[in-house]
Structure formats: structure tokens, C-alpha cells
PDB file of C-alpha atoms and ligand atoms in Angstrom:
ATOM      1  CA  MET R   1     148.061 -28.540  12.960  1.00 91.00           C
ATOM      2  CA  GLU R   2     150.754 -25.951  14.504  1.00 98.00           C
ATOM      3  CA  ILE R   3     149.295 -23.616  17.258  1.00 98.00           C
ATOM      4  CA  THR R   4     150.827 -20.742  18.790  1.00 98.00           C
ATOM      5  CA  VAL R   5     151.384 -20.519  22.484  1.00 98.00           C
ATOM      6  CA  ASP R   6     148.877 -17.397  22.918  1.00 98.00           C
ATOM      7  CA  GLN R   7     146.555 -19.826  21.372  1.00 98.00           C
ATOM      8  CA  MET R   8     147.370 -22.926  23.717  1.00 98.00           C
ATOM      9  CA  TYR R   9     147.037 -20.817  26.769  1.00 98.00           C
ATOM     10  CA  ASN R  10     143.634 -19.871  25.595  1.00 98.00           C
ATOM     11  CA  ILE R  11     142.690 -22.994  25.044  1.00 98.00           C
ATOM     12  CA  GLU R  12     143.779 -24.356  28.912  1.00 98.00           C
ATOM     13  CA  ASN R  13     142.060 -21.479  30.380  1.00 98.00           C
ATOM     14  CA  LYS R  14     138.983 -22.064  28.743  1.00 98.00           C
ATOM     15  CA  GLY R  15     139.138 -25.935  29.379  1.00 98.00           C
ATOM     16  CA  HIS R  16     139.705 -25.124  33.268  1.00 98.00           C
ATOM     17  CA  ASP R  17     136.838 -22.708  32.510  1.00 98.00           C
ATOM     18  CA  MET R  18     134.401 -25.472  31.302  1.00 98.00           C
ATOM     19  CA  GLY R  19     135.555 -27.784  34.118  1.00 98.00           C
ATOM     20  CA  PHE R  20     138.487 -29.827  33.281  1.00 98.00           C
ATOM     21  CA  LEU R  21     140.658 -28.223  35.659  1.00 98.00           C
ATOM     22  CA  LYS R  22     144.111 -27.519  35.528  1.00 98.00           C
ATOM     23  CA  LYS R  23     145.708 -29.954  37.686  1.00 98.00           C
ATOM     24  CA  PHE R  24     143.936 -32.525  35.795  1.00 98.00           C
ATOM     25  CA  MET R  25     145.565 -31.445  32.179  1.00 98.00           C
ATOM     26  CA  MET R  26     149.215 -31.509  34.810  1.00 98.00           C
ATOM     27  CA  GLU R  27     148.303 -35.003  35.444  1.00 98.00           C
ATOM     28  CA  ASN R  28     147.750 -36.330  32.116  1.00 98.00           C
ATOM     29  CA  ALA R  29     150.795 -34.896  30.513  1.00 98.00           C
ATOM     30  CA  GLY R  30     152.749 -36.334  33.219  1.00 98.00           C
ATOM     31  CA  ALA R  31     151.534 -39.347  32.810  1.00 98.00           C
ATOM     32  CA  ALA R  32     151.458 -39.517  28.872  1.00 98.00           C
ATOM     33  CA  ALA R  33     155.428 -38.226  29.191  1.00 98.00           C
ATOM     34  CA  VAL R  34     156.519 -40.940  31.574  1.00 98.00           C
ATOM     35  CA  LYS R  35     154.503 -43.601  29.177  1.00 98.00           C
ATOM     36  CA  ARG R  36     156.591 -42.039  25.830  1.00 98.00           C
ATOM     37  CA  LEU R  37     159.830 -42.086  28.101  1.00 98.00           C
ATOM     38  CA  LEU R  38     159.035 -45.940  28.694  1.00 98.00           C
ATOM     39  CA  GLU R  39     158.224 -46.757  25.456  1.00 98.00           C
ATOM     40  CA  LYS R  40     161.921 -45.626  24.636  1.00 98.00           C
ATOM     41  CA  ILE R  41     163.804 -46.900  27.729  1.00 97.00           C
ATOM     42  CA  GLY R  42     161.704 -49.786  28.826  1.00 96.00           C
ATOM     43  CA  ASP R  43     161.956 -50.963  32.529  1.00 96.00           C
ATOM     44  CA  VAL R  44     162.816 -48.094  34.694  1.00 97.00           C
ATOM     45  CA  LYS R  45     163.437 -50.466  37.641  1.00 97.00           C
ATOM     46  CA  SER R  46     166.336 -49.188  39.860  1.00 94.00           C
ATOM     47  CA  LYS R  47     167.268 -46.785  37.237  1.00 98.00           C
ATOM     48  CA  ASN R  48     168.752 -43.308  38.722  1.00 98.00           C
ATOM     49  CA  ILE R  49     166.117 -40.674  37.379  1.00 98.00           C
ATOM     50  CA  LEU R  50     167.149 -36.631  38.256  1.00 98.00           C
ATOM     51  CA  ILE R  51     164.121 -34.861  37.453  1.00 98.00           C
ATOM     52  CA  PHE R  52     165.145 -30.846  37.328  1.00 98.00           C
ATOM     53  CA  VAL R  53     161.837 -28.839  38.151  1.00 98.00           C
ATOM     54  CA  GLY R  54     161.181 -25.029  37.796  1.00 98.00           C
ATOM     55  CA  LEU R  55     158.734 -23.025  39.950  1.00 97.00           C
ATOM     56  CA  GLY R  56     156.191 -22.961  37.142  1.00 98.00           C
ATOM     57  CA  ASN R  57     153.598 -25.557  35.852  1.00 98.00           C
ATOM     58  CA  ASN R  58     156.313 -27.031  33.701  1.00 98.00           C
ATOM     59  CA  GLY R  59     157.650 -27.772  36.353  1.00 98.00           C
ATOM     60  CA  GLY R  60     154.625 -29.240  37.652  1.00 98.00           C
ATOM     61  CA  ASP R  61     154.511 -31.809  34.694  1.00 98.00           C
ATOM     62  CA  GLY R  62     157.710 -32.565  36.626  1.00 99.00           C
ATOM     63  CA  LEU R  63     156.876 -33.051  39.589  1.00 98.00           C
ATOM     64  CA  VAL R  64     153.686 -35.357  38.167  1.00 99.00           C
ATOM     65  CA  MET R  65     156.555 -37.610  36.216  1.00 99.00           C
ATOM     66  CA  ALA R  66     158.597 -38.093  39.335  1.00 99.00           C
ATOM     67  CA  ARG R  67     155.186 -39.892  41.270  1.00 98.00           C
ATOM     68  CA  HIS R  68     154.781 -41.918  38.385  1.00 98.00           C
ATOM     69  CA  LEU R  69     157.979 -43.084  37.802  1.00 98.00           C
ATOM     70  CA  THR R  70     158.202 -43.700  41.176  1.00 98.00           C
ATOM     71  CA  GLY R  71     155.331 -46.196  40.963  1.00 98.00           C
ATOM     72  CA  TYR R  72     157.443 -48.105  38.246  1.00 98.00           C
ATOM     73  CA  GLY R  73     160.097 -48.493  40.551  1.00 98.00           C
ATOM     74  CA  ALA R  74     162.721 -46.100  39.930  1.00 98.00           C
ATOM     75  CA  LYS R  75     165.462 -44.205  41.769  1.00 98.00           C
ATOM     76  CA  VAL R  76     163.562 -40.968  41.563  1.00 98.00           C
ATOM     77  CA  THR R  77     165.321 -37.446  42.667  1.00 98.00           C
ATOM     78  CA  VAL R  78     163.644 -33.891  42.033  1.00 98.00           C
ATOM     79  CA  MET R  79     165.821 -31.120  42.268  1.00 98.00           C
ATOM     80  CA  LEU R  80     163.428 -28.104  42.750  1.00 98.00           C
ATOM     81  CA  LEU R  81     165.010 -24.831  41.483  1.00 97.00           C
ATOM     82  CA  GLY R  82     163.806 -21.872  43.673  1.00 96.00           C
ATOM     83  CA  ASN R  83     162.493 -22.429  47.525  1.00 95.00           C
ATOM     84  CA  SER R  84     158.858 -24.457  47.391  1.00 96.00           C
ATOM     85  CA  ASN R  85     157.453 -21.337  49.487  1.00 96.00           C
ATOM     86  CA  LYS R  86     158.012 -19.782  45.622  1.00 96.00           C
ATOM     87  CA  ILE R  87     156.169 -22.600  43.434  1.00 97.00           C
ATOM     88  CA  LYS R  88     153.739 -20.076  41.226  1.00 86.00           C
ATOM     89  CA  THR R  89     150.887 -21.924  40.847  1.00 95.00           C
ATOM     90  CA  GLU R  90     148.012 -24.268  42.907  1.00 97.00           C
ATOM     91  CA  GLU R  91     148.189 -27.448  40.669  1.00 98.00           C
ATOM     92  CA  SER R  92     152.233 -27.544  41.008  1.00 98.00           C
ATOM     93  CA  ASN R  93     151.857 -26.982  45.121  1.00 98.00           C
ATOM     94  CA  TRP R  94     148.903 -30.014  44.964  1.00 98.00           C
ATOM     95  CA  ASN R  95     151.688 -32.252  43.589  1.00 98.00           C
ATOM     96  CA  TRP R  96     154.465 -31.089  45.359  1.00 98.00           C
ATOM     97  CA  SER R  97     152.968 -31.287  48.680  1.00 97.00           C
ATOM     98  CA  LEU R  98     152.179 -34.931  47.516  1.00 98.00           C
ATOM     99  CA  LEU R  99     155.499 -35.424  46.642  1.00 98.00           C
ATOM    100  CA  GLN R 100     156.762 -34.314  50.550  1.00 97.00           C
ATOM    101  CA  LYS R 101     154.668 -37.356  51.668  1.00 98.00           C
ATOM    102  CA  MET R 102     156.124 -39.719  49.623  1.00 98.00           C
ATOM    103  CA  PRO R 103     159.381 -40.934  51.224  1.00 98.00           C
ATOM    104  CA  SER R 104     160.175 -42.761  48.225  1.00 98.00           C
ATOM    105  CA  VAL R 105     161.526 -39.466  46.344  1.00 98.00           C
ATOM    106  CA  LYS R 106     164.488 -38.117  47.318  1.00 98.00           C
ATOM    107  CA  LEU R 107     163.501 -34.180  47.252  1.00 98.00           C
ATOM    108  CA  LEU R 108     166.549 -31.379  46.712  1.00 97.00           C
ATOM    109  CA  SER R 109     166.509 -27.755  46.711  1.00 94.00           C
ATOM    110  CA  GLY R 110     168.633 -25.069  47.033  1.00 84.00           C
ATOM    111  CA  ASN R 111     171.837 -24.315  44.207  1.00 83.00           C
ATOM    112  CA  SER R 112     174.288 -27.340  44.933  1.00 88.00           C
ATOM    113  CA  LEU R 113     174.034 -29.132  41.901  1.00 93.00           C
ATOM    114  CA  LYS R 114     176.205 -31.868  43.715  1.00 92.00           C
ATOM    115  CA  PHE R 115     174.312 -35.482  43.370  1.00 95.00           C
ATOM    116  CA  ASP R 116     176.237 -38.501  45.294  1.00 94.00           C
ATOM    117  CA  PHE R 117     174.871 -40.352  42.322  1.00 96.00           C
ATOM    118  CA  LYS R 118     175.163 -40.552  38.218  1.00 96.00           C
ATOM    119  CA  PRO R 119     171.795 -40.412  36.514  1.00 98.00           C
ATOM    120  CA  ASP R 120     170.649 -42.633  33.895  1.00 98.00           C
ATOM    121  CA  ILE R 121     167.993 -40.159  32.768  1.00 98.00           C
ATOM    122  CA  ILE R 122     167.742 -36.436  33.373  1.00 98.00           C
ATOM    123  CA  ILE R 123     164.013 -35.011  33.014  1.00 98.00           C
ATOM    124  CA  ASP R 124     164.195 -31.326  32.167  1.00 99.00           C
ATOM    125  CA  ALA R 125     161.147 -29.909  33.238  1.00 99.00           C
ATOM    126  CA  ILE R 126     162.759 -26.333  33.695  1.00 98.00           C
ATOM    127  CA  LEU R 127     160.816 -24.005  31.552  1.00 98.00           C
ATOM    128  CA  GLY R 128     158.105 -24.789  28.673  1.00 98.00           C
ATOM    129  CA  THR R 129     155.814 -21.950  27.386  1.00 98.00           C
ATOM    130  CA  GLY R 130     156.416 -19.699  30.086  1.00 98.00           C
ATOM    131  CA  ILE R 131     159.867 -18.734  28.865  1.00 98.00           C
ATOM    132  CA  SER R 132     160.879 -14.979  28.938  1.00 97.00           C
ATOM    133  CA  GLY R 133     164.361 -13.404  27.830  1.00 97.00           C
ATOM    134  CA  GLU R 134     167.536 -14.600  28.630  1.00 97.00           C
ATOM    135  CA  ILE R 135     167.959 -17.561  31.119  1.00 98.00           C
ATOM    136  CA  ARG R 136     168.607 -16.318  34.801  1.00 97.00           C
ATOM    137  CA  GLU R 137     169.836 -18.584  37.732  1.00 96.00           C
ATOM    138  CA  PRO R 138     169.731 -21.012  39.222  1.00 96.00           C
ATOM    139  CA  TYR R 139     168.011 -21.941  36.133  1.00 97.00           C
ATOM    140  CA  ALA R 140     171.221 -21.332  34.035  1.00 98.00           C
ATOM    141  CA  SER R 141     173.140 -23.473  36.171  1.00 97.00           C
ATOM    142  CA  ALA R 142     170.890 -26.237  35.838  1.00 98.00           C
ATOM    143  CA  ILE R 143     170.879 -26.161  32.303  1.00 98.00           C
ATOM    144  CA  ASN R 144     174.612 -26.173  31.816  1.00 98.00           C
ATOM    145  CA  TYR R 145     175.180 -29.171  34.189  1.00 98.00           C
ATOM    146  CA  ILE R 146     172.143 -31.043  32.233  1.00 98.00           C
ATOM    147  CA  ASN R 147     174.507 -30.000  28.738  1.00 98.00           C
ATOM    148  CA  GLU R 148     177.862 -31.296  30.798  1.00 97.00           C
ATOM    149  CA  THR R 149     176.039 -34.841  31.985  1.00 98.00           C
ATOM    150  CA  ASP R 150     176.177 -37.906  29.993  1.00 98.00           C
ATOM    151  CA  CYS R 151     172.951 -39.797  29.925  1.00 98.00           C
ATOM    152  CA  TYR R 152     169.346 -39.855  28.284  1.00 98.00           C
ATOM    153  CA  LYS R 153     167.825 -36.388  28.619  1.00 98.00           C
ATOM    154  CA  PHE R 154     163.796 -36.018  27.985  1.00 99.00           C
ATOM    155  CA  ALA R 155     162.404 -32.513  27.809  1.00 99.00           C
ATOM    156  CA  VAL R 156     159.189 -31.711  29.121  1.00 99.00           C
ATOM    157  CA  ASP R 157     156.776 -29.786  26.524  1.00 98.00           C
ATOM    158  CA  VAL R 158     160.136 -28.000  25.131  1.00 98.00           C
ATOM    159  CA  PRO R 159     163.937 -28.315  25.680  1.00 98.00           C
ATOM    160  CA  SER R 160     163.966 -25.289  28.261  1.00 98.00           C
ATOM    161  CA  GLY R 161     166.098 -22.518  26.830  1.00 98.00           C
ATOM    162  CA  LEU R 162     164.019 -22.446  23.567  1.00 98.00           C
ATOM    163  CA  ASP R 163     161.205 -20.593  22.959  1.00 98.00           C
ATOM    164  CA  PRO R 164     158.428 -22.527  21.427  1.00 98.00           C
ATOM    165  CA  GLN R 165     156.533 -20.150  19.717  1.00 98.00           C
ATOM    166  CA  THR R 166     159.551 -18.606  17.262  1.00 98.00           C
ATOM    167  CA  GLY R 167     162.046 -21.625  17.780  1.00 98.00           C
ATOM    168  CA  GLU R 168     164.832 -19.543  18.631  1.00 98.00           C
ATOM    169  CA  THR R 169     166.868 -19.870  21.739  1.00 98.00           C
ATOM    170  CA  ALA R 170     167.876 -17.964  24.584  1.00 98.00           C
ATOM    171  CA  ASN R 171     171.858 -17.844  25.649  1.00 97.00           C
ATOM    172  CA  ILE R 172     171.691 -21.180  27.162  1.00 98.00           C
ATOM    173  CA  PHE R 173     169.082 -24.321  26.163  1.00 98.00           C
ATOM    174  CA  THR R 174     168.804 -28.248  26.783  1.00 98.00           C
ATOM    175  CA  LYS R 175     169.652 -30.318  24.251  1.00 98.00           C
ATOM    176  CA  CYS R 176     167.450 -33.238  24.427  1.00 98.00           C
ATOM    177  CA  ASP R 177     167.059 -36.845  23.051  1.00 98.00           C
ATOM    178  CA  MET R 178     163.641 -36.768  23.352  1.00 98.00           C
ATOM    179  CA  THR R 179     160.677 -34.288  23.880  1.00 98.00           C
ATOM    180  CA  VAL R 180     156.874 -34.731  24.360  1.00 98.00           C
ATOM    181  CA  THR R 181     154.794 -32.069  24.164  1.00 98.00           C
ATOM    182  CA  PHE R 182     151.126 -31.513  25.013  1.00 98.00           C
ATOM    183  CA  HIS R 183     147.367 -30.858  23.067  1.00 98.00           C
ATOM    184  CA  LYS R 184     149.040 -29.734  19.970  1.00 98.00           C
ATOM    185  CA  MET R 185     152.751 -28.854  18.632  1.00 98.00           C
ATOM    186  CA  LYS R 186     153.491 -25.194  19.049  1.00 98.00           C
ATOM    187  CA  GLN R 187     154.597 -23.437  16.007  1.00 98.00           C
ATOM    188  CA  GLY R 188     158.772 -22.791  16.953  1.00 98.00           C
ATOM    189  CA  ILE R 189     159.349 -26.274  18.536  1.00 98.00           C
ATOM    190  CA  PRO R 190     159.833 -28.648  15.049  1.00 98.00           C
ATOM    191  CA  LYS R 191     161.755 -25.999  13.631  1.00 98.00           C
ATOM    192  CA  ARG R 192     165.052 -27.349  16.516  1.00 98.00           C
ATOM    193  CA  LYS R 193     164.612 -31.200  16.177  1.00 98.00           C
ATOM    194  CA  ASP R 194     168.595 -30.974  17.070  1.00 98.00           C
ATOM    195  CA  LEU R 195     167.640 -29.832  20.335  1.00 98.00           C
ATOM    196  CA  THR R 196     164.288 -31.262  20.799  1.00 98.00           C
ATOM    197  CA  GLY R 197     165.434 -35.111  19.726  1.00 98.00           C
ATOM    198  CA  GLU R 198     162.613 -37.504  19.127  1.00 98.00           C
ATOM    199  CA  LEU R 199     159.353 -35.266  18.962  1.00 98.00           C
ATOM    200  CA  PHE R 200     156.246 -36.660  20.225  1.00 98.00           C
ATOM    201  CA  VAL R 201     152.551 -34.606  20.597  1.00 98.00           C
ATOM    202  CA  GLU R 202     150.445 -36.141  23.581  1.00 98.00           C
ATOM    203  CA  LYS R 203     146.640 -35.172  24.293  1.00 98.00           C
ATOM    204  CA  ILE R 204     145.959 -34.260  27.633  1.00 98.00           C
ATOM    205  CA  GLY R 205     142.051 -34.555  27.979  1.00 98.00           C
ATOM    206  CA  ILE R 206     140.965 -31.029  27.174  1.00 98.00           C
ATOM    207  CA  PRO R 207     137.746 -31.015  25.421  1.00 98.00           C
ATOM    208  CA  PRO R 208     137.984 -30.311  21.609  1.00 97.00           C
ATOM    209  CA  GLU R 209     135.201 -27.365  22.735  1.00 98.00           C
ATOM    210  CA  ALA R 210     138.033 -25.775  24.532  1.00 98.00           C
ATOM    211  CA  GLU R 211     139.458 -24.707  21.549  1.00 98.00           C
ATOM    212  CA  GLU R 212     136.178 -23.404  19.528  1.00 98.00           C
ATOM    213  CA  GLY R 213     136.472 -19.832  18.944  1.00 97.00           C
ATOM    214  CA  ILE R 214     140.293 -19.992  19.507  1.00 98.00           C
ATOM    215  CA  LEU R 215     141.190 -22.590  16.255  1.00 97.00           C
TER     216      LEU R 215
HETATM  217  N1  NAX Z 301     148.976 -24.723  28.465  1.00 86.65           N
HETATM  218  C1  NAX Z 301     148.659 -26.023  28.856  1.00 86.65           C
HETATM  219  O1  NAX Z 301     147.648 -26.236  28.761  1.00 86.65           O
HETATM  220  C2  NAX Z 301     149.272 -27.007  30.104  1.00 86.65           C
HETATM  221  C3  NAX Z 301     150.512 -26.898  30.305  1.00 86.65           C
HETATM  222  N2  NAX Z 301     151.188 -27.479  30.882  1.00 86.65           N
HETATM  223  C4  NAX Z 301     152.514 -27.035  31.329  1.00 86.65           C
HETATM  224  O2  NAX Z 301     152.965 -25.702  31.556  1.00 86.65           O
HETATM  225  C5  NAX Z 301     153.774 -24.990  31.210  1.00 86.65           C
HETATM  226  C6  NAX Z 301     153.472 -23.851  31.292  1.00 86.65           C
HETATM  227  O3  NAX Z 301     153.525 -23.127  32.369  1.00 86.65           O
HETATM  228  P1  NAX Z 301     153.771 -21.807  32.740  1.00 86.65           P
HETATM  229  O4  NAX Z 301     153.084 -20.633  32.145  1.00 86.65           O
HETATM  230  O5  NAX Z 301     154.064 -21.776  34.267  1.00 86.65           O
HETATM  231  O6  NAX Z 301     155.172 -21.608  32.550  1.00 86.65           O
HETATM  232  P2  NAX Z 301     156.471 -22.271  32.980  1.00 86.65           P
HETATM  233  O7  NAX Z 301     156.853 -23.263  33.668  1.00 86.65           O
HETATM  234  O8  NAX Z 301     157.341 -22.195  31.454  1.00 86.65           O
HETATM  235  O9  NAX Z 301     157.566 -21.160  33.343  1.00 86.65           O
HETATM  236  C7  NAX Z 301     157.365 -20.229  33.782  1.00 86.65           C
HETATM  237  C8  NAX Z 301     157.951 -19.493  35.277  1.00 86.65           C
HETATM  238  O10 NAX Z 301     159.100 -19.115  34.521  1.00 86.65           O
HETATM  239  C9  NAX Z 301     160.169 -18.330  35.160  1.00 86.65           C
HETATM  240  N3  NAX Z 301     160.989 -17.623  34.329  1.00 86.65           N
HETATM  241  C10 NAX Z 301     160.635 -17.338  32.577  1.00 86.65           C
HETATM  242  N4  NAX Z 301     161.378 -17.363  31.811  1.00 86.65           N
HETATM  243  C11 NAX Z 301     162.410 -17.126  32.466  1.00 86.65           C
HETATM  244  C12 NAX Z 301     164.017 -17.122  32.278  1.00 86.65           C
HETATM  245  N5  NAX Z 301     164.407 -16.387  31.408  1.00 86.65           N
HETATM  246  N6  NAX Z 301     164.741 -17.491  33.872  1.00 86.65           N
HETATM  247  C13 NAX Z 301     164.329 -17.934  34.577  1.00 86.65           C
HETATM  248  N7  NAX Z 301     163.442 -18.134  34.474  1.00 86.65           N
HETATM  249  C14 NAX Z 301     162.502 -17.713  34.097  1.00 86.65           C
HETATM  250  C15 NAX Z 301     159.177 -17.028  35.272  1.00 86.65           C
HETATM  251  O11 NAX Z 301     159.758 -16.415  36.321  1.00 86.65           O
HETATM  252  C16 NAX Z 301     157.613 -18.774  35.802  1.00 86.65           C
HETATM  253  O12 NAX Z 301     157.966 -18.519  37.231  1.00 86.65           O
HETATM  254  C17 NAX Z 301     153.640 -25.809  29.665  1.00 86.65           C
HETATM  255  O13 NAX Z 301     154.782 -25.421  29.194  1.00 86.65           O
HETATM  256  C18 NAX Z 301     153.770 -26.824  29.855  1.00 86.65           C
HETATM  257  O14 NAX Z 301     154.858 -28.060  30.414  1.00 86.65           O
HETATM  258  C19 NAX Z 301     150.762 -28.616  31.486  1.00 86.65           C
HETATM  259  O15 NAX Z 301     150.539 -28.407  32.750  1.00 86.65           O
HETATM  260  C20 NAX Z 301     149.377 -29.037  30.933  1.00 86.65           C
HETATM  261  C21 NAX Z 301     148.518 -28.046  30.116  1.00 86.65           C
HETATM  262  K1    K Z 302     161.334 -28.169  29.986  1.00 86.65           K
END
């Protein structure tokens, strides 16, 4: 069953109000995404993984992935697209502060998109269900960088720039090899398999009761 983006937000909020906090949803989302990626790639030990992270909760999922992938021995670089004091949510901030206690993860922020390594895998955790309008900087340059770089590309929830409700694209959007979306499929995503690549839905622990009155 496919759902709307509004229904997803309502289910998320209801689950949170029931006590299944958004930070747990985020943890499960990031962990499930990593499992799918590992199933595809196999061993990530010593692989260079570059994670582009936006300031919303799509970025937060990427931060969770950074921690898990480091645990699997990958060399992880996180590129935060903006200033860390502009991270929007409590759960995303919580994950950022955890990474700050992990010297094994390289944390970058700012406007430079020059890296001293070639990524084996790029993770697109820039924009998810919160997208609106044309893509603004610095997200636009990051999306261009991703499209210009030759490596395996993984989208968190939805390729950035694709509207998961309508299936329409903004002025710029990523083209990925795999997309893992969460809880239930959003209506617009499967319309653009050319951008999502292999497409999966993963449960993230939201109680089915959180759907009551919404679906
Ligand atoms: N809904 C749920 O149940 C869950 C959502 N999660 C994640 O949270 C995401 C949604 O998080 P958010 O609501 O914070 O939204 P996003 O993280 O998708 O993005 C919102 C942010 O992007 C900025 N933005 C929006 N459009 C832009 C544009 N065109 N150019 C530049 N910046 C733009 C906004 O200012 C806002 O700060 C989902 O895609 C998913 O990855 C997960 O953590 C798991 C649970
Ligand atoms: K994304």
C-alpha cells in the first residue's frame, strides 16, 4: 500500500506521541538502510564512504548511518551541508553530538566540495519528505557533485530533488543506484525508478496502532 507524505508525517507524529520517539525511528531507519547497503555491497571495511547530510531529519538518518558504517570498519566522511548550529531537530542534533565524540568519523561542514579521497560509495541524505520548491545552495552544489562523481550512490528515503508525493523533480536531483524508504512506500517514489535505482521499503518500528485514524 502506498501512502501520502502527509499521512507519513501524521503516522510519525502519532507514533511519537504514543511514546515511540522520533529518535528511535531515526535509529531504526539508519540501521535498516545500512543493512540493505551491506547486503548489496558486502564488506565495507576500509571503503571510503562519503555521506552528504542536510539539516533536517533526512540528514539525521544519514548521521545514524555514519555511526553504523564506521562500526563495520568503513572510512566514513560526513559532509554537513550548513552550520551545525542550524540542525533543525532534537533527534538530528543528538546524532550529530554523538559523532563529535567519534574521532573515527571525519566531520566536515562548509562550502568546499573538494575531498582528498575518491569515494567508493556516496550516501545522499540531503533532502527527504521535507522538500519544497527549487533546490537552494549549498544543497544544489552537493547534488551536482554527486551526479558528477562515478561511484555507487545510495539514497536515504528518496533521491534528493525528487518529490516523494508527486514523483516530480526539482531543478536538480540525484540519480541513485539504490533507495531505501521507510515505513510504507510514498506515492511519488516508484514513479521514478530511473532515479531511485533498486527500491526497498523498511519498517522502522512504528506501532501499527499509530496508523489508526490515518490510513
Ligand atoms: N516521517 C517519518 O516517520 C520519519 C522520517 N525520517 C526521515 O526524516 C525525513 C524528513 O525530515 P524533515 O521533515 O526534517 O525534512 P527533510 O530532511 O527532507 O528536509 C527538510 C529541510 O530541508 C530544507 N529544504 C526543503 N526544501 C529545500 C530546497 N528545495 N532547497 C534547500 N533546502 C530545502 C528545509 O528548510 C528543511 O530544513 C524523511 O525523509 C526521512 O528520511 C526518519 O528519521 C524516520 C522517520
Ligand atoms: K535523500
